[in-house]
Each structure stands twice: as structure tokens, then as C-alpha cells.
PDB file of C-alpha atoms in Angstrom:
ATOM      1  CA  MET M   1     -20.371  15.949 -52.007  1.00  0.00           C
ATOM      2  CA  GLU M   2     -20.982  18.572 -49.319  1.00  0.00           C
ATOM      3  CA  THR M   3     -20.796  15.902 -46.617  1.00  0.00           C
ATOM      4  CA  ALA M   4     -17.482  14.679 -48.017  1.00  0.00           C
ATOM      5  CA  ILE M   5     -16.001  18.180 -48.153  1.00  0.00           C
ATOM      6  CA  THR M   6     -17.191  18.773 -44.591  1.00  0.00           C
ATOM      7  CA  GLU M   7     -15.257  15.588 -43.757  1.00  0.00           C
ATOM      8  CA  ALA M   8     -12.208  17.142 -45.429  1.00  0.00           C
ATOM      9  CA  LEU M   9     -12.480  20.196 -43.163  1.00  0.00           C
ATOM     10  CA  PHE M  10     -12.823  17.877 -40.162  1.00  0.00           C
ATOM     11  CA  LEU M  11      -9.791  15.862 -41.258  1.00  0.00           C
ATOM     12  CA  ALA M  12      -7.800  19.081 -41.689  1.00  0.00           C
ATOM     13  CA  SER M  13      -8.542  19.987 -38.067  1.00  0.00           C
ATOM     14  CA  LEU M  14      -7.443  16.492 -36.988  1.00  0.00           C
ATOM     15  CA  GLU M  15      -4.239  16.933 -38.942  1.00  0.00           C
ATOM     16  CA  ARG M  16      -3.578  20.277 -37.232  1.00  0.00           C
ATOM     17  CA  ASN M  17      -4.034  18.555 -33.862  1.00  0.00           C
ATOM     18  CA  GLY M  18      -2.026  15.422 -34.638  1.00  0.00           C
ATOM     19  CA  ASP M  19      -0.043  15.837 -31.444  1.00  0.00           C
ATOM     20  CA  ILE M  20      -3.256  15.269 -29.469  1.00  0.00           C
ATOM     21  CA  VAL M  21      -5.411  13.035 -31.709  1.00  0.00           C
ATOM     22  CA  CYS M  22      -3.868   9.599 -32.233  1.00  0.00           C
ATOM     23  CA  MET M  23      -6.785   7.705 -33.833  1.00  0.00           C
ATOM     24  CA  THR M  24     -10.075   8.379 -35.604  1.00  0.00           C
ATOM     25  CA  SER M  25     -12.661   6.158 -37.228  1.00  0.00           C
ATOM     26  CA  TYR M  26     -15.384   6.411 -39.821  1.00  0.00           C
ATOM     27  CA  ALA M  27     -18.688   4.688 -39.232  1.00  0.00           C
ATOM     28  CA  PRO M  28     -20.761   3.308 -40.843  1.00  0.00           C
ATOM     29  CA  LEU M  29     -18.483   1.846 -43.461  1.00  0.00           C
ATOM     30  CA  LEU M  30     -20.495  -0.553 -45.637  1.00  0.00           C
ATOM     31  CA  ALA M  31     -24.128  -0.560 -46.747  1.00  0.00           C
ATOM     32  CA  LYS M  32     -26.011  -2.781 -49.147  1.00  0.00           C
ATOM     33  CA  GLU M  33     -28.184  -0.695 -51.465  1.00  0.00           C
ATOM     34  CA  GLY M  34     -31.833  -0.909 -50.508  1.00  0.00           C
ATOM     35  CA  PHE M  35     -31.000  -2.089 -46.983  1.00  0.00           C
ATOM     36  CA  THR M  36     -29.644   1.049 -45.321  1.00  0.00           C
ATOM     37  CA  SER M  37     -30.753   2.521 -42.029  1.00  0.00           C
ATOM     38  CA  TRP M  38     -28.995   5.897 -42.350  1.00  0.00           C
ATOM     39  CA  ASN M  39     -27.116   8.122 -44.731  1.00  0.00           C
ATOM     40  CA  PRO M  40     -24.263   8.536 -45.551  1.00  0.00           C
ATOM     41  CA  ASP M  41     -22.272   5.350 -45.567  1.00  0.00           C
ATOM     42  CA  LEU M  42     -18.723   5.141 -46.895  1.00  0.00           C
ATOM     43  CA  ILE M  43     -19.123   2.336 -49.434  1.00  0.00           C
ATOM     44  CA  TYR M  44     -22.325   1.029 -50.995  1.00  0.00           C
ATOM     45  CA  PHE M  45     -22.599  -2.329 -52.709  1.00  0.00           C
ATOM     46  CA  ASN M  46     -25.144  -4.591 -54.385  1.00  0.00           C
ATOM     47  CA  ASN M  47     -24.913  -8.149 -55.679  1.00  0.00           C
ATOM     48  CA  THR M  48     -22.766  -7.173 -58.667  1.00  0.00           C
ATOM     49  CA  GLU M  49     -20.735  -4.056 -57.821  1.00  0.00           C
ATOM     50  CA  VAL M  50     -19.043  -1.973 -55.157  1.00  0.00           C
ATOM     51  CA  LYS M  51     -19.658   1.802 -55.188  1.00  0.00           C
ATOM     52  CA  PRO M  52     -17.230   3.941 -53.184  1.00  0.00           C
ATOM     53  CA  THR M  53     -18.684   7.334 -52.230  1.00  0.00           C
ATOM     54  CA  VAL M  54     -17.136  10.785 -52.369  1.00  0.00           C
ATOM     55  CA  GLY M  55     -16.548  10.405 -48.629  1.00  0.00           C
ATOM     56  CA  TYR M  56     -14.469   7.309 -49.367  1.00  0.00           C
ATOM     57  CA  TYR M  57     -12.301   9.238 -51.828  1.00  0.00           C
ATOM     58  CA  THR M  58     -11.924  12.086 -49.324  1.00  0.00           C
ATOM     59  CA  GLN M  59     -10.699   9.656 -46.658  1.00  0.00           C
ATOM     60  CA  LYS M  60      -8.427   7.967 -49.213  1.00  0.00           C
ATOM     61  CA  LEU M  61      -6.892  11.281 -50.340  1.00  0.00           C
ATOM     62  CA  TYR M  62      -6.133  12.208 -46.736  1.00  0.00           C
ATOM     63  CA  GLY M  63      -4.654   8.788 -46.069  1.00  0.00           C
ATOM     64  CA  GLN M  64      -2.436   8.914 -49.153  1.00  0.00           C
ATOM     65  CA  ASN M  65      -1.330  12.492 -48.531  1.00  0.00           C
ATOM     66  CA  SER M  66      -0.354  12.548 -44.902  1.00  0.00           C
ATOM     67  CA  GLY M  67       2.968  13.887 -43.754  1.00  0.00           C
ATOM     68  CA  GLN M  68       5.179  13.664 -40.721  1.00  0.00           C
ATOM     69  CA  GLU M  69       5.405  17.399 -40.069  1.00  0.00           C
ATOM     70  CA  TYR M  70       2.500  19.850 -39.912  1.00  0.00           C
ATOM     71  CA  ILE M  71       3.300  23.336 -41.221  1.00  0.00           C
ATOM     72  CA  ALA M  72       1.298  26.165 -39.711  1.00  0.00           C
ATOM     73  CA  SER M  73      -0.421  28.340 -42.308  1.00  0.00           C
ATOM     74  CA  TYR M  74      -2.799  31.262 -42.356  1.00  0.00           C
ATOM     75  CA  VAL M  75      -5.807  31.644 -44.640  1.00  0.00           C
ATOM     76  CA  ASP M  76      -7.572  34.941 -45.081  1.00  0.00           C
ATOM     77  CA  VAL M  77     -11.003  34.697 -46.681  1.00  0.00           C
ATOM     78  CA  SER M  78     -12.001  38.229 -47.588  1.00  0.00           C
ATOM     79  CA  HIS M  79     -15.474  38.048 -46.107  1.00  0.00           C
ATOM     80  CA  SER M  80     -16.740  39.298 -42.765  1.00  0.00           C
ATOM     81  CA  ASP M  81     -19.170  36.424 -42.131  1.00  0.00           C
ATOM     82  CA  LEU M  82     -17.635  33.718 -39.908  1.00  0.00           C
ATOM     83  CA  ALA M  83     -19.927  31.080 -41.481  1.00  0.00           C
ATOM     84  CA  VAL M  84     -18.314  31.830 -44.861  1.00  0.00           C
ATOM     85  CA  LYS M  85     -14.769  31.830 -43.460  1.00  0.00           C
ATOM     86  CA  ASN M  86     -15.318  28.427 -41.824  1.00  0.00           C
ATOM     87  CA  ARG M  87     -16.215  26.893 -45.193  1.00  0.00           C
ATOM     88  CA  PHE M  88     -12.702  27.256 -46.607  1.00  0.00           C
ATOM     89  CA  GLY M  89      -9.527  25.707 -45.247  1.00  0.00           C
ATOM     90  CA  VAL M  90      -5.922  24.878 -46.010  1.00  0.00           C
ATOM     91  CA  SER M  91      -3.684  22.229 -44.465  1.00  0.00           C
ATOM     92  CA  ILE M  92       0.019  21.950 -45.271  1.00  0.00           C
ATOM     93  CA  VAL M  93       2.250  19.044 -44.269  1.00  0.00           C
ATOM     94  CA  LYS M  94       5.760  17.922 -45.112  1.00  0.00           C
ATOM     95  CA  ASP M  95       6.330  14.315 -46.109  1.00  0.00           C
ATOM     96  CA  THR M  96       9.879  13.807 -44.827  1.00  0.00           C
ATOM     97  CA  VAL M  97      10.087  10.276 -46.264  1.00  0.00           C
ATOM     98  CA  ASN M  98       9.487  11.395 -49.887  1.00  0.00           C
ATOM     99  CA  ASN M  99      10.738  14.963 -49.328  1.00  0.00           C
ATOM    100  CA  GLU M 100       7.501  16.543 -50.510  1.00  0.00           C
ATOM    101  CA  LEU M 101       5.349  19.464 -49.447  1.00  0.00           C
ATOM    102  CA  ILE M 102       1.649  18.519 -49.505  1.00  0.00           C
ATOM    103  CA  VAL M 103      -0.957  21.278 -49.667  1.00  0.00           C
ATOM    104  CA  LYS M 104      -4.643  20.445 -49.144  1.00  0.00           C
ATOM    105  CA  ILE M 105      -7.292  23.053 -49.971  1.00  0.00           C
ATOM    106  CA  ILE M 106     -10.932  22.581 -48.966  1.00  0.00           C
ATOM    107  CA  ASN M 107     -13.630  24.801 -50.503  1.00  0.00           C
ATOM    108  CA  LEU M 108     -17.123  24.223 -49.137  1.00  0.00           C
ATOM    109  CA  LEU M 109     -18.350  27.524 -50.567  1.00  0.00           C
ATOM    110  CA  HIS M 110     -20.946  27.774 -53.342  1.00  0.00           C
ATOM    111  CA  ALA M 111     -18.480  29.778 -55.457  1.00  0.00           C
ATOM    112  CA  SER M 112     -14.980  29.177 -56.734  1.00  0.00           C
ATOM    113  CA  VAL M 113     -12.094  30.955 -55.014  1.00  0.00           C
ATOM    114  CA  GLU M 114      -8.607  31.970 -56.063  1.00  0.00           C
ATOM    115  CA  PRO M 115      -6.485  31.697 -52.960  1.00  0.00           C
ATOM    116  CA  GLU M 116      -2.962  33.037 -52.952  1.00  0.00           C
ATOM    117  CA  LEU M 117      -0.503  30.616 -51.380  1.00  0.00           C
ATOM    118  CA  LEU M 118       2.951  32.082 -50.856  1.00  0.00           C
ATOM    119  CA  LEU M 119       5.488  29.306 -51.311  1.00  0.00           C
ATOM    120  CA  GLU M 120       8.672  31.332 -51.782  1.00  0.00           C
ATOM    121  CA  ASN M 121      10.270  29.836 -48.635  1.00  0.00           C
ATOM    122  CA  TYR M 122      10.562  26.464 -50.356  1.00  0.00           C
ATOM    123  CA  GLU M 123      12.858  25.266 -53.105  1.00  0.00           C
ATOM    124  CA  PHE M 124      11.182  22.795 -55.448  1.00  0.00           C
ATOM    125  CA  SER M 125      13.158  20.232 -57.441  1.00  0.00           C
ATOM    126  CA  ASN M 126      10.576  19.955 -60.240  1.00  0.00           C
ATOM    127  CA  ASP M 127       8.936  22.628 -62.361  1.00  0.00           C
ATOM    128  CA  SER M 128       5.593  20.806 -62.150  1.00  0.00           C
ATOM    129  CA  VAL M 129       3.329  19.599 -59.370  1.00  0.00           C
ATOM    130  CA  ILE M 130       0.700  16.841 -59.178  1.00  0.00           C
ATOM    131  CA  LYS M 131      -2.723  18.367 -58.535  1.00  0.00           C
ATOM    132  CA  THR M 132      -5.663  16.160 -57.516  1.00  0.00           C
ATOM    133  CA  ILE M 133      -9.167  17.620 -57.352  1.00  0.00           C
ATOM    134  CA  LEU M 134     -12.315  16.019 -55.983  1.00  0.00           C
ATOM    135  CA  SER M 135     -15.265  18.268 -56.805  1.00  0.00           C
ATOM    136  CA  GLY M 136     -18.903  18.160 -57.772  1.00  0.00           C
ATOM    137  CA  LYS M 137     -22.445  18.876 -56.754  1.00  0.00           C
ATOM    138  CA  PRO M 138     -23.416  18.543 -53.086  1.00  0.00           C
ATOM    139  CA  PHE M 139     -24.570  15.053 -52.079  1.00  0.00           C
ATOM    140  CA  SER M 140     -23.310  13.469 -55.304  1.00  0.00           C
ATOM    141  CA  ARG M 141     -22.245   9.848 -55.009  1.00  0.00           C
ATOM    142  CA  THR M 142     -20.497   9.530 -58.353  1.00  0.00           C
ATOM    143  CA  GLU M 143     -17.612  12.025 -58.230  1.00  0.00           C
ATOM    144  CA  LYS M 144     -14.048  10.744 -58.340  1.00  0.00           C
ATOM    145  CA  PRO M 145     -10.680  12.489 -57.937  1.00  0.00           C
ATOM    146  CA  VAL M 146      -9.073  13.847 -61.109  1.00  0.00           C
ATOM    147  CA  GLU M 147      -5.294  14.168 -61.344  1.00  0.00           C
ATOM    148  CA  SER M 148      -3.413  16.672 -63.497  1.00  0.00           C
ATOM    149  CA  VAL M 149       0.034  18.244 -63.673  1.00  0.00           C
ATOM    150  CA  VAL M 150       0.441  22.013 -63.288  1.00  0.00           C
ATOM    151  CA  GLY M 151       3.445  24.322 -63.273  1.00  0.00           C
ATOM    152  CA  VAL M 152       5.218  25.319 -60.069  1.00  0.00           C
ATOM    153  CA  GLU M 153       5.497  28.974 -59.112  1.00  0.00           C
ATOM    154  CA  ASP M 154       6.446  30.835 -55.917  1.00  0.00           C
ATOM    155  CA  THR M 155       2.821  31.894 -55.576  1.00  0.00           C
ATOM    156  CA  PHE M 156      -0.064  29.494 -56.157  1.00  0.00           C
ATOM    157  CA  ASN M 157      -3.165  31.389 -57.257  1.00  0.00           C
ATOM    158  CA  GLN M 158      -5.260  29.007 -59.308  1.00  0.00           C
ATOM    159  CA  GLU M 159      -9.024  28.760 -59.169  1.00  0.00           C
ATOM    160  CA  ILE M 160     -10.402  26.280 -56.641  1.00  0.00           C
ATOM    161  CA  PRO M 161     -13.880  25.067 -57.706  1.00  0.00           C
ATOM    162  CA  PRO M 162     -16.900  25.190 -55.395  1.00  0.00           C
ATOM    163  CA  PHE M 163     -17.475  22.125 -53.201  1.00  0.00           C
ATOM    164  CA  SER M 164     -13.984  20.760 -53.781  1.00  0.00           C
ATOM    165  CA  PHE M 165     -11.003  19.167 -52.117  1.00  0.00           C
ATOM    166  CA  THR M 166      -7.670  19.878 -53.828  1.00  0.00           C
ATOM    167  CA  VAL M 167      -4.331  18.221 -53.076  1.00  0.00           C
ATOM    168  CA  LEU M 168      -1.011  19.564 -54.399  1.00  0.00           C
ATOM    169  CA  ARG M 169       2.210  17.546 -54.033  1.00  0.00           C
ATOM    170  CA  TYR M 170       5.430  19.554 -54.445  1.00  0.00           C
ATOM    171  CA  LYS M 171       8.773  17.719 -54.702  1.00  0.00           C
ATOM    172  CA  LEU M 172      11.364  19.494 -52.523  1.00  0.00           C
TER     173      LEU M 172
END
């Protein structure tokens, strides 16, 4: 799980630099269980089943929640240690096709956090938002994203679990 959330932080930096970065790739992609040369791979399989990893779901969530317009944001982690501050990130994009604001929150810290996102500059058409969370223990291979619906407010200040990747989709 920690590797996958580190990927989420990496993908957030790619998203912030979308004007410069035009393509990325993930390697290695596929590995047959019992015949691997390195770790991690994106998808494991055996003779009877396919087992997507947390890294796969991280890549999938980023792919399904990309936008056309990056919105600059500022995150203040109230801690003086740079190593702690670099383990938490936020990426906000606007999907102009579906008229949605997409907020991605990455928490690679060992503790949950309650960030305060000020969203008063936006007018939302729904009073609820789709929230998807991918979280779990570091290096887990069994976690999957969980979707729920939460209420919309001008300020988002819900708890973000440790080792998690959260996606919020607001309809504008």
C-alpha cells in the first residue's frame, strides 16, 4: 500500500506538470505468481485468476479522474519536518467535459489527518459528492477502492485515513 500511495504522490506531481510531461509509463506490468524477478508488479496472475494490486487501482483512479485544467492549491501540514510534509499532498483539477471539480488527497503518513479544503469559490449543483478511498496497511496487495456519498459543504474537513488515496468528485 505504501508503494501505491507513493505512486499517487508521484502522479500528483505529474499532473501539476502536465504542460511539460506528455507521457508516462508503468513497468513492470504483469507477473505470474511464483515466477517474479522483482517487486512490485502492477498485476499478478496465476493459472486461474488475475490479481490487480493496489498500485493498479491507484493508476486506475488517476486515469478515471483526470481533468483538462489543473487548479493550483496550497497545502499546509502543521509540522516542521519536511519529510512529514512531503508525505501528504493534494491535487485539484477541473473536468471541463463533465463540469466537475476533482480533488485528490494523498496521505502517506502513519496517522490520519483532517485537512481543511476551502471550496467557497465554487458553486456546486448537487448537495452530495462521490468520495472514493483507497486505504490500508503498507505493502498490502488486497485493498480495493471504496466509494461512498458524502454531503457538500464550503469547507471540506473530513478525516483522511493513514496510507490512503482519496478522490472527491464535485458536480459544478
